[in-house]
PDB file of C-alpha atoms in Angstrom:
ATOM      1  CA  MET S   1       6.009  12.083  28.004  1.00  0.00           C
ATOM      2  CA  TYR S   2       9.367  11.364  26.382  1.00  0.00           C
ATOM      3  CA  ILE S   3      12.184   9.571  28.180  1.00  0.00           C
ATOM      4  CA  MET S   4      15.667  10.740  27.217  1.00  0.00           C
ATOM      5  CA  ILE S   5      17.750   7.656  26.461  1.00  0.00           C
ATOM      6  CA  ILE S   6      20.534   9.156  24.361  1.00  0.00           C
ATOM      7  CA  ASP S   7      22.323  11.630  26.601  1.00  0.00           C
ATOM      8  CA  ASN S   8      25.738  12.333  25.139  1.00  0.00           C
ATOM      9  CA  GLU S   9      25.694  11.672  21.380  1.00  0.00           C
ATOM     10  CA  LEU S  10      26.756  14.708  19.361  1.00  0.00           C
ATOM     11  CA  VAL S  11      24.308  16.262  16.900  1.00  0.00           C
ATOM     12  CA  SER S  12      25.787  18.402  14.124  1.00  0.00           C
ATOM     13  CA  ILE S  13      23.407  21.138  12.986  1.00  0.00           C
ATOM     14  CA  ILE S  14      24.245  22.505   9.546  1.00  0.00           C
ATOM     15  CA  MET S  15      23.243  26.119   8.847  1.00  0.00           C
ATOM     16  CA  PRO S  16      24.053  27.877   5.546  1.00  0.00           C
ATOM     17  CA  ALA S  17      23.926  31.665   5.837  1.00  0.00           C
ATOM     18  CA  HIS S  18      23.840  34.148   2.965  1.00  0.00           C
ATOM     19  CA  ASN S  19      23.021  37.761   3.827  1.00  0.00           C
ATOM     20  CA  ALA S  20      21.025  36.406   6.746  1.00  0.00           C
ATOM     21  CA  SER S  21      21.358  39.218   9.282  1.00  0.00           C
ATOM     22  CA  LYS S  22      17.592  39.819   9.390  1.00  0.00           C
ATOM     23  CA  HIS S  23      16.662  36.489  10.997  1.00  0.00           C
ATOM     24  CA  ILE S  24      19.816  34.527  11.871  1.00  0.00           C
ATOM     25  CA  MET S  25      19.874  35.607  15.513  1.00  0.00           C
ATOM     26  CA  GLU S  26      16.434  34.099  16.016  1.00  0.00           C
ATOM     27  CA  SER S  27      17.597  30.890  14.324  1.00  0.00           C
ATOM     28  CA  ILE S  28      20.759  30.582  16.425  1.00  0.00           C
ATOM     29  CA  ASP S  29      18.876  31.411  19.628  1.00  0.00           C
ATOM     30  CA  SER S  30      16.482  28.529  18.944  1.00  0.00           C
ATOM     31  CA  VAL S  31      19.473  26.173  18.846  1.00  0.00           C
ATOM     32  CA  LEU S  32      20.975  27.610  22.024  1.00  0.00           C
ATOM     33  CA  ALA S  33      17.605  27.011  23.709  1.00  0.00           C
ATOM     34  CA  GLN S  34      17.601  23.260  22.976  1.00  0.00           C
ATOM     35  CA  THR S  35      16.993  21.082  26.024  1.00  0.00           C
ATOM     36  CA  TYR S  36      19.358  18.519  24.490  1.00  0.00           C
ATOM     37  CA  VAL S  37      22.733  20.165  24.935  1.00  0.00           C
ATOM     38  CA  HIS S  38      25.165  17.861  23.106  1.00  0.00           C
ATOM     39  CA  TRP S  39      25.223  19.592  19.743  1.00  0.00           C
ATOM     40  CA  GLU S  40      27.469  21.667  17.536  1.00  0.00           C
ATOM     41  CA  LEU S  41      26.091  24.372  15.283  1.00  0.00           C
ATOM     42  CA  VAL S  42      28.136  24.487  12.084  1.00  0.00           C
ATOM     43  CA  ILE S  43      27.400  27.769  10.298  1.00  0.00           C
ATOM     44  CA  ILE S  44      28.735  28.377   6.810  1.00  0.00           C
ATOM     45  CA  ASN S  45      28.919  32.022   5.824  1.00  0.00           C
ATOM     46  CA  ASP S  46      28.111  31.869   2.120  1.00  0.00           C
ATOM     47  CA  ARG S  47      29.709  35.073   0.781  1.00  0.00           C
ATOM     48  CA  SER S  48      27.510  37.423   2.798  1.00  0.00           C
ATOM     49  CA  VAL S  49      27.960  41.176   2.383  1.00  0.00           C
ATOM     50  CA  ASP S  50      25.727  42.292   5.262  1.00  0.00           C
ATOM     51  CA  LYS S  51      26.252  41.880   9.039  1.00  0.00           C
ATOM     52  CA  THR S  52      25.908  38.073   8.965  1.00  0.00           C
ATOM     53  CA  LEU S  53      29.568  37.301   9.670  1.00  0.00           C
ATOM     54  CA  ASP S  54      29.727  39.787  12.565  1.00  0.00           C
ATOM     55  CA  ILE S  55      26.684  38.183  14.172  1.00  0.00           C
ATOM     56  CA  ILE S  56      28.067  34.653  13.770  1.00  0.00           C
ATOM     57  CA  GLU S  57      31.443  35.630  15.231  1.00  0.00           C
ATOM     58  CA  LYS S  58      29.792  37.131  18.323  1.00  0.00           C
ATOM     59  CA  TYR S  59      27.819  33.941  18.966  1.00  0.00           C
ATOM     60  CA  SER S  60      30.933  31.794  18.538  1.00  0.00           C
ATOM     61  CA  LEU S  61      32.633  33.802  21.294  1.00  0.00           C
ATOM     62  CA  ILE S  62      29.660  33.329  23.609  1.00  0.00           C
ATOM     63  CA  ASP S  63      29.255  29.566  23.086  1.00  0.00           C
ATOM     64  CA  GLU S  64      32.033  27.276  21.837  1.00  0.00           C
ATOM     65  CA  ARG S  65      29.434  24.915  20.366  1.00  0.00           C
ATOM     66  CA  VAL S  66      28.785  27.536  17.674  1.00  0.00           C
ATOM     67  CA  LYS S  67      31.376  27.079  14.940  1.00  0.00           C
ATOM     68  CA  PHE S  68      31.619  28.940  11.666  1.00  0.00           C
ATOM     69  CA  PHE S  69      33.371  28.563   8.357  1.00  0.00           C
ATOM     70  CA  SER S  70      33.314  30.606   5.177  1.00  0.00           C
ATOM     71  CA  ASN S  71      32.716  29.547   1.615  1.00  0.00           C
ATOM     72  CA  THR S  72      35.855  30.743  -0.158  1.00  0.00           C
ATOM     73  CA  LEU S  73      34.965  29.206  -3.520  1.00  0.00           C
ATOM     74  CA  ASP S  74      34.055  31.224  -6.596  1.00  0.00           C
ATOM     75  CA  GLN S  75      30.473  29.986  -6.454  1.00  0.00           C
ATOM     76  CA  GLY S  76      27.838  29.956  -3.748  1.00  0.00           C
ATOM     77  CA  GLY S  77      24.530  28.311  -3.004  1.00  0.00           C
ATOM     78  CA  ALA S  78      22.786  26.564  -0.124  1.00  0.00           C
ATOM     79  CA  TYR S  79      23.672  23.065  -1.341  1.00  0.00           C
ATOM     80  CA  LEU S  80      27.381  23.948  -1.532  1.00  0.00           C
ATOM     81  CA  ALA S  81      27.366  25.612   1.883  1.00  0.00           C
ATOM     82  CA  ARG S  82      25.628  22.601   3.431  1.00  0.00           C
ATOM     83  CA  ASN S  83      28.196  20.266   1.899  1.00  0.00           C
ATOM     84  CA  ILE S  84      31.021  22.346   3.370  1.00  0.00           C
ATOM     85  CA  GLY S  85      29.293  22.069   6.731  1.00  0.00           C
ATOM     86  CA  LEU S  86      28.795  18.324   6.395  1.00  0.00           C
ATOM     87  CA  LYS S  87      32.502  17.857   5.740  1.00  0.00           C
ATOM     88  CA  LYS S  88      33.350  19.888   8.856  1.00  0.00           C
ATOM     89  CA  ALA S  89      30.759  18.194  11.078  1.00  0.00           C
ATOM     90  CA  SER S  90      31.795  15.815  13.857  1.00  0.00           C
ATOM     91  CA  GLY S  91      28.425  14.529  15.065  1.00  0.00           C
ATOM     92  CA  LYS S  92      26.876  11.076  14.963  1.00  0.00           C
ATOM     93  CA  PHE S  93      23.569  12.706  14.004  1.00  0.00           C
ATOM     94  CA  ILE S  94      22.947  15.321  11.324  1.00  0.00           C
ATOM     95  CA  ALA S  95      20.251  18.006  11.323  1.00  0.00           C
ATOM     96  CA  PHE S  96      19.712  21.093   9.197  1.00  0.00           C
ATOM     97  CA  LEU S  97      18.387  24.545  10.027  1.00  0.00           C
ATOM     98  CA  ASP S  98      18.325  27.427   7.583  1.00  0.00           C
ATOM     99  CA  SER S  99      19.237  30.885   8.828  1.00  0.00           C
ATOM    100  CA  ASP S 100      15.666  32.202   8.705  1.00  0.00           C
ATOM    101  CA  ASP S 101      13.922  29.236  10.361  1.00  0.00           C
ATOM    102  CA  ARG S 102      13.789  28.152  13.992  1.00  0.00           C
ATOM    103  CA  TRP S 103      13.134  25.177  16.250  1.00  0.00           C
ATOM    104  CA  HIS S 104      11.041  24.402  19.305  1.00  0.00           C
ATOM    105  CA  PRO S 105      13.347  24.009  22.347  1.00  0.00           C
ATOM    106  CA  ARG S 106      12.589  20.280  22.676  1.00  0.00           C
ATOM    107  CA  LYS S 107      13.065  19.328  19.032  1.00  0.00           C
ATOM    108  CA  LEU S 108      16.322  17.424  19.363  1.00  0.00           C
ATOM    109  CA  GLU S 109      15.382  15.875  22.703  1.00  0.00           C
ATOM    110  CA  VAL S 110      12.103  14.468  21.403  1.00  0.00           C
ATOM    111  CA  GLN S 111      13.526  13.206  18.115  1.00  0.00           C
ATOM    112  CA  LEU S 112      16.540  11.484  19.630  1.00  0.00           C
ATOM    113  CA  SER S 113      14.457   9.907  22.376  1.00  0.00           C
ATOM    114  CA  GLU S 114      11.889   8.470  19.971  1.00  0.00           C
ATOM    115  CA  MET S 115      14.481   7.312  17.450  1.00  0.00           C
ATOM    116  CA  GLN S 116      16.254   5.399  20.192  1.00  0.00           C
ATOM    117  CA  ARG S 117      13.063   4.001  21.715  1.00  0.00           C
ATOM    118  CA  LEU S 118      11.580   2.790  18.423  1.00  0.00           C
ATOM    119  CA  GLY S 119      14.774   1.848  16.593  1.00  0.00           C
ATOM    120  CA  TYR S 120      14.723   4.391  13.739  1.00  0.00           C
ATOM    121  CA  HIS S 121      17.740   5.967  12.052  1.00  0.00           C
ATOM    122  CA  ALA S 122      15.862   8.931  10.529  1.00  0.00           C
ATOM    123  CA  CYS S 123      13.176  11.183  11.939  1.00  0.00           C
ATOM    124  CA  HIS S 124      11.045  14.206  11.039  1.00  0.00           C
ATOM    125  CA  THR S 125       8.413  16.321  12.775  1.00  0.00           C
ATOM    126  CA  SER S 126       5.270  18.315  12.199  1.00  0.00           C
ATOM    127  CA  TYR S 127       5.918  22.023  11.742  1.00  0.00           C
ATOM    128  CA  VAL S 128       4.434  25.508  11.531  1.00  0.00           C
ATOM    129  CA  ARG S 129       4.643  27.767   8.483  1.00  0.00           C
ATOM    130  CA  VAL S 130       5.167  31.429   9.325  1.00  0.00           C
ATOM    131  CA  SER S 131       5.363  34.631   7.298  1.00  0.00           C
ATOM    132  CA  ASP S 132       8.444  36.799   6.922  1.00  0.00           C
ATOM    133  CA  THR S 133       7.278  38.781   9.953  1.00  0.00           C
ATOM    134  CA  GLY S 134       6.737  35.618  12.005  1.00  0.00           C
ATOM    135  CA  SER S 135       2.945  35.480  11.811  1.00  0.00           C
ATOM    136  CA  ILE S 136       1.530  31.961  11.725  1.00  0.00           C
ATOM    137  CA  ILE S 137       0.222  30.930   8.297  1.00  0.00           C
ATOM    138  CA  ASN S 138      -0.739  27.338   9.074  1.00  0.00           C
ATOM    139  CA  SER S 139       0.575  24.140  10.596  1.00  0.00           C
ATOM    140  CA  VAL S 140       1.468  20.924   8.789  1.00  0.00           C
ATOM    141  CA  GLN S 141       0.917  17.534  10.409  1.00  0.00           C
ATOM    142  CA  CYS S 142       3.551  15.024   9.412  1.00  0.00           C
ATOM    143  CA  LYS S 143       3.075  11.434   8.308  1.00  0.00           C
ATOM    144  CA  ARG S 144       3.935   8.973  11.084  1.00  0.00           C
ATOM    145  CA  HIS S 145       6.047   6.645   8.939  1.00  0.00           C
ATOM    146  CA  VAL S 146       7.596   7.810   5.649  1.00  0.00           C
ATOM    147  CA  THR S 147       9.083   5.398   3.128  1.00  0.00           C
ATOM    148  CA  TYR S 148      10.927   5.953  -0.136  1.00  0.00           C
ATOM    149  CA  LYS S 149       7.700   5.364  -2.090  1.00  0.00           C
ATOM    150  CA  ASP S 150       5.825   7.857   0.092  1.00  0.00           C
ATOM    151  CA  GLN S 151       8.475  10.481  -0.569  1.00  0.00           C
ATOM    152  CA  LEU S 152       8.298   9.907  -4.329  1.00  0.00           C
ATOM    153  CA  LYS S 153       4.688  11.142  -4.226  1.00  0.00           C
ATOM    154  CA  THR S 154       5.331  14.370  -2.328  1.00  0.00           C
ATOM    155  CA  ASN S 155       7.871  15.908   0.010  1.00  0.00           C
ATOM    156  CA  HIS S 156       6.929  14.708   3.490  1.00  0.00           C
ATOM    157  CA  ILE S 157      10.156  15.914   5.142  1.00  0.00           C
ATOM    158  CA  PRO S 158      11.036  19.611   5.017  1.00  0.00           C
ATOM    159  CA  ASN S 159      14.736  19.788   5.769  1.00  0.00           C
ATOM    160  CA  LEU S 160      14.453  21.784   9.002  1.00  0.00           C
ATOM    161  CA  THR S 161      12.354  18.983  10.546  1.00  0.00           C
ATOM    162  CA  GLY S 162      14.709  16.122   9.686  1.00  0.00           C
ATOM    163  CA  LEU S 163      17.383  14.293  11.658  1.00  0.00           C
ATOM    164  CA  TYR S 164      19.388  11.249  10.612  1.00  0.00           C
ATOM    165  CA  ASN S 165      22.033   8.919  12.007  1.00  0.00           C
ATOM    166  CA  ARG S 166      25.203   9.551  10.034  1.00  0.00           C
ATOM    167  CA  GLU S 167      27.023   6.696  11.759  1.00  0.00           C
ATOM    168  CA  VAL S 168      24.553   4.257  10.184  1.00  0.00           C
ATOM    169  CA  LEU S 169      23.693   5.989   6.891  1.00  0.00           C
ATOM    170  CA  GLY S 170      26.921   7.829   6.109  1.00  0.00           C
ATOM    171  CA  THR S 171      27.487  11.454   5.126  1.00  0.00           C
ATOM    172  CA  ILE S 172      25.011  12.297   2.368  1.00  0.00           C
ATOM    173  CA  LEU S 173      26.167  15.288   0.347  1.00  0.00           C
ATOM    174  CA  GLN S 174      23.668  17.380  -1.567  1.00  0.00           C
ATOM    175  CA  LYS S 175      23.641  17.716  -5.335  1.00  0.00           C
ATOM    176  CA  ASN S 176      23.627  20.895  -7.400  1.00  0.00           C
ATOM    177  CA  ILE S 177      19.993  20.471  -8.328  1.00  0.00           C
ATOM    178  CA  GLY S 178      16.763  22.287  -7.512  1.00  0.00           C
ATOM    179  CA  HIS S 179      15.102  20.692  -4.478  1.00  0.00           C
ATOM    180  CA  GLU S 180      18.438  19.384  -3.257  1.00  0.00           C
ATOM    181  CA  ASP S 181      16.894  18.742   0.175  1.00  0.00           C
ATOM    182  CA  TYR S 182      14.157  16.580  -1.305  1.00  0.00           C
ATOM    183  CA  ASP S 183      16.700  14.661  -3.361  1.00  0.00           C
ATOM    184  CA  MET S 184      18.850  14.090  -0.263  1.00  0.00           C
ATOM    185  CA  TRP S 185      15.910  12.693   1.677  1.00  0.00           C
ATOM    186  CA  LEU S 186      15.111  10.326  -1.182  1.00  0.00           C
ATOM    187  CA  VAL S 187      18.630   8.949  -0.777  1.00  0.00           C
ATOM    188  CA  ILE S 188      18.105   8.536   2.971  1.00  0.00           C
ATOM    189  CA  LEU S 189      14.691   6.915   2.538  1.00  0.00           C
ATOM    190  CA  SER S 190      16.037   4.504  -0.047  1.00  0.00           C
ATOM    191  CA  MET S 191      18.008   3.036   2.874  1.00  0.00           C
ATOM    192  CA  VAL S 192      15.686   3.437   5.877  1.00  0.00           C
ATOM    193  CA  PRO S 193      12.194   4.801   6.657  1.00  0.00           C
ATOM    194  CA  SER S 194      11.721   7.968   8.701  1.00  0.00           C
ATOM    195  CA  LEU S 195       9.757   8.266  11.935  1.00  0.00           C
ATOM    196  CA  GLY S 196       7.296  11.163  12.157  1.00  0.00           C
ATOM    197  CA  ILE S 197       6.783  13.087  15.414  1.00  0.00           C
ATOM    198  CA  LYS S 198       3.284  14.562  15.696  1.00  0.00           C
ATOM    199  CA  GLU S 199       4.387  17.557  17.790  1.00  0.00           C
ATOM    200  CA  LYS S 200       5.064  20.745  15.843  1.00  0.00           C
ATOM    201  CA  LEU S 201       8.750  21.232  16.621  1.00  0.00           C
ATOM    202  CA  ALA S 202       9.943  23.515  13.801  1.00  0.00           C
ATOM    203  CA  TYR S 203       8.970  26.874  12.322  1.00  0.00           C
ATOM    204  CA  TYR S 204       9.456  27.316   8.591  1.00  0.00           C
ATOM    205  CA  ARG S 205       9.564  30.883   7.285  1.00  0.00           C
ATOM    206  CA  VAL S 206       7.917  31.428   3.900  1.00  0.00           C
ATOM    207  CA  ALA S 207       9.506  34.526   2.400  1.00  0.00           C
ATOM    208  CA  ASP S 208       7.776  36.375  -0.424  1.00  0.00           C
ATOM    209  CA  GLY S 209       9.388  35.445  -3.722  1.00  0.00           C
ATOM    210  CA  SER S 210      11.332  32.535  -2.219  1.00  0.00           C
ATOM    211  CA  LEU S 211      12.126  29.474  -4.314  1.00  0.00           C
ATOM    212  CA  SER S 212       9.719  27.429  -2.230  1.00  0.00           C
ATOM    213  CA  SER S 213       6.876  29.761  -3.234  1.00  0.00           C
ATOM    214  CA  ASN S 214       7.522  29.329  -6.992  1.00  0.00           C
ATOM    215  CA  LYS S 215       5.184  26.427  -7.739  1.00  0.00           C
ATOM    216  CA  PHE S 216       5.997  25.992 -11.427  1.00  0.00           C
ATOM    217  CA  LYS S 217       9.751  25.917 -10.872  1.00  0.00           C
ATOM    218  CA  SER S 218       9.281  23.490  -7.981  1.00  0.00           C
ATOM    219  CA  ALA S 219       7.226  21.177 -10.192  1.00  0.00           C
ATOM    220  CA  MET S 220       9.924  21.099 -12.862  1.00  0.00           C
ATOM    221  CA  TRP S 221      12.625  20.322 -10.320  1.00  0.00           C
ATOM    222  CA  HIS S 222      10.488  17.566  -8.848  1.00  0.00           C
ATOM    223  CA  TYR S 223       9.918  16.066 -12.298  1.00  0.00           C
ATOM    224  CA  LYS S 224      13.660  15.997 -13.028  1.00  0.00           C
ATOM    225  CA  ILE S 225      14.443  14.349  -9.699  1.00  0.00           C
ATOM    226  CA  LEU S 226      11.814  11.680 -10.276  1.00  0.00           C
ATOM    227  CA  HIS S 227      13.289  10.921 -13.681  1.00  0.00           C
ATOM    228  CA  SER S 228      16.744  10.562 -12.132  1.00  0.00           C
ATOM    229  CA  GLN S 229      15.552   7.655  -9.978  1.00  0.00           C
ATOM    230  CA  GLY S 230      16.972   4.598 -11.693  1.00  0.00           C
ATOM    231  CA  SER S 231      15.120   2.133  -9.480  1.00  0.00           C
ATOM    232  CA  ILE S 232      11.647   2.896 -10.881  1.00  0.00           C
ATOM    233  CA  SER S 233      10.199   2.513 -14.363  1.00  0.00           C
ATOM    234  CA  PHE S 234       9.210   5.351 -16.699  1.00  0.00           C
ATOM    235  CA  LEU S 235       5.494   4.688 -16.131  1.00  0.00           C
ATOM    236  CA  TYR S 236       5.888   4.803 -12.369  1.00  0.00           C
ATOM    237  CA  LYS S 237       7.775   8.087 -12.667  1.00  0.00           C
ATOM    238  CA  GLN S 238       4.706   9.566 -14.401  1.00  0.00           C
ATOM    239  CA  TYR S 239       2.492   7.985 -11.754  1.00  0.00           C
ATOM    240  CA  TYR S 240       4.446   9.566  -8.919  1.00  0.00           C
ATOM    241  CA  PHE S 241       4.508  12.949 -10.651  1.00  0.00           C
ATOM    242  CA  LEU S 242       0.707  12.890 -10.891  1.00  0.00           C
ATOM    243  CA  PHE S 243       0.639  12.320  -7.145  1.00  0.00           C
ATOM    244  CA  TYR S 244       2.924  15.332  -6.707  1.00  0.00           C
ATOM    245  CA  ILE S 245       0.497  17.505  -8.713  1.00  0.00           C
ATOM    246  CA  TYR S 246      -2.429  16.134  -6.697  1.00  0.00           C
ATOM    247  CA  PHE S 247      -0.798  16.932  -3.353  1.00  0.00           C
ATOM    248  CA  ALA S 248       0.290  20.370  -4.607  1.00  0.00           C
ATOM    249  CA  LEU S 249      -3.318  21.176  -5.526  1.00  0.00           C
ATOM    250  CA  LEU S 250      -4.551  19.955  -2.148  1.00  0.00           C
ATOM    251  CA  LYS S 251      -2.163  22.327  -0.396  1.00  0.00           C
ATOM    252  CA  ARG S 252      -3.688  25.258  -2.294  1.00  0.00           C
ATOM    253  CA  LEU S 253      -7.234  24.478  -1.121  1.00  0.00           C
TER     254      LEU S 253
END
């Protein structure tokens, strides 16, 4: 039983969208269904050539909390779209939802309530991995308390599960680097730990051929991010990378 303490703080939900017409309605609907109603959904149309923009515009006419902007730059990419959204966001809290993922209706309510009750400024949840067609692949139980050192070993916080207090931590822009979400959460965790919610409150879609399914490329990105951490020694960077390999192998069993 969760008691809602925060009742009027604005949550900005950042959603990049590139040729997302296949699943974006499901994603937006999961935000509209949130039991916590004080949010704004900031959608960034990232140079889509399908029906994405038409869909977004229709939702913005139905609900004024749905806001959209377009990436008019010569380059695209999820990190760039998220940064545009972050600069447009007005909320005290920041959350992210990609245009092919979705949330449980009580995600924001539960996270905000527990963050307030326990005094955390960042939070994540357990989640379910689904196929492109929506079939359940498996569920992932989150770690109850994640620190910077925990995150160096493996990614404990998929971006769609996370929520952080921007008023306390500031606006954290993403870098043009593979695993930009992971890198962003390292920045957050270098300042504060994150509270894990055991309930599965997010649904992560694993598309065939997606970047997240390319294990070798992911490993190289992870290695580069570890070696960009100036606060740890070279030997510890190797140590943490071995942990990453270990956890990656466990996930394949």
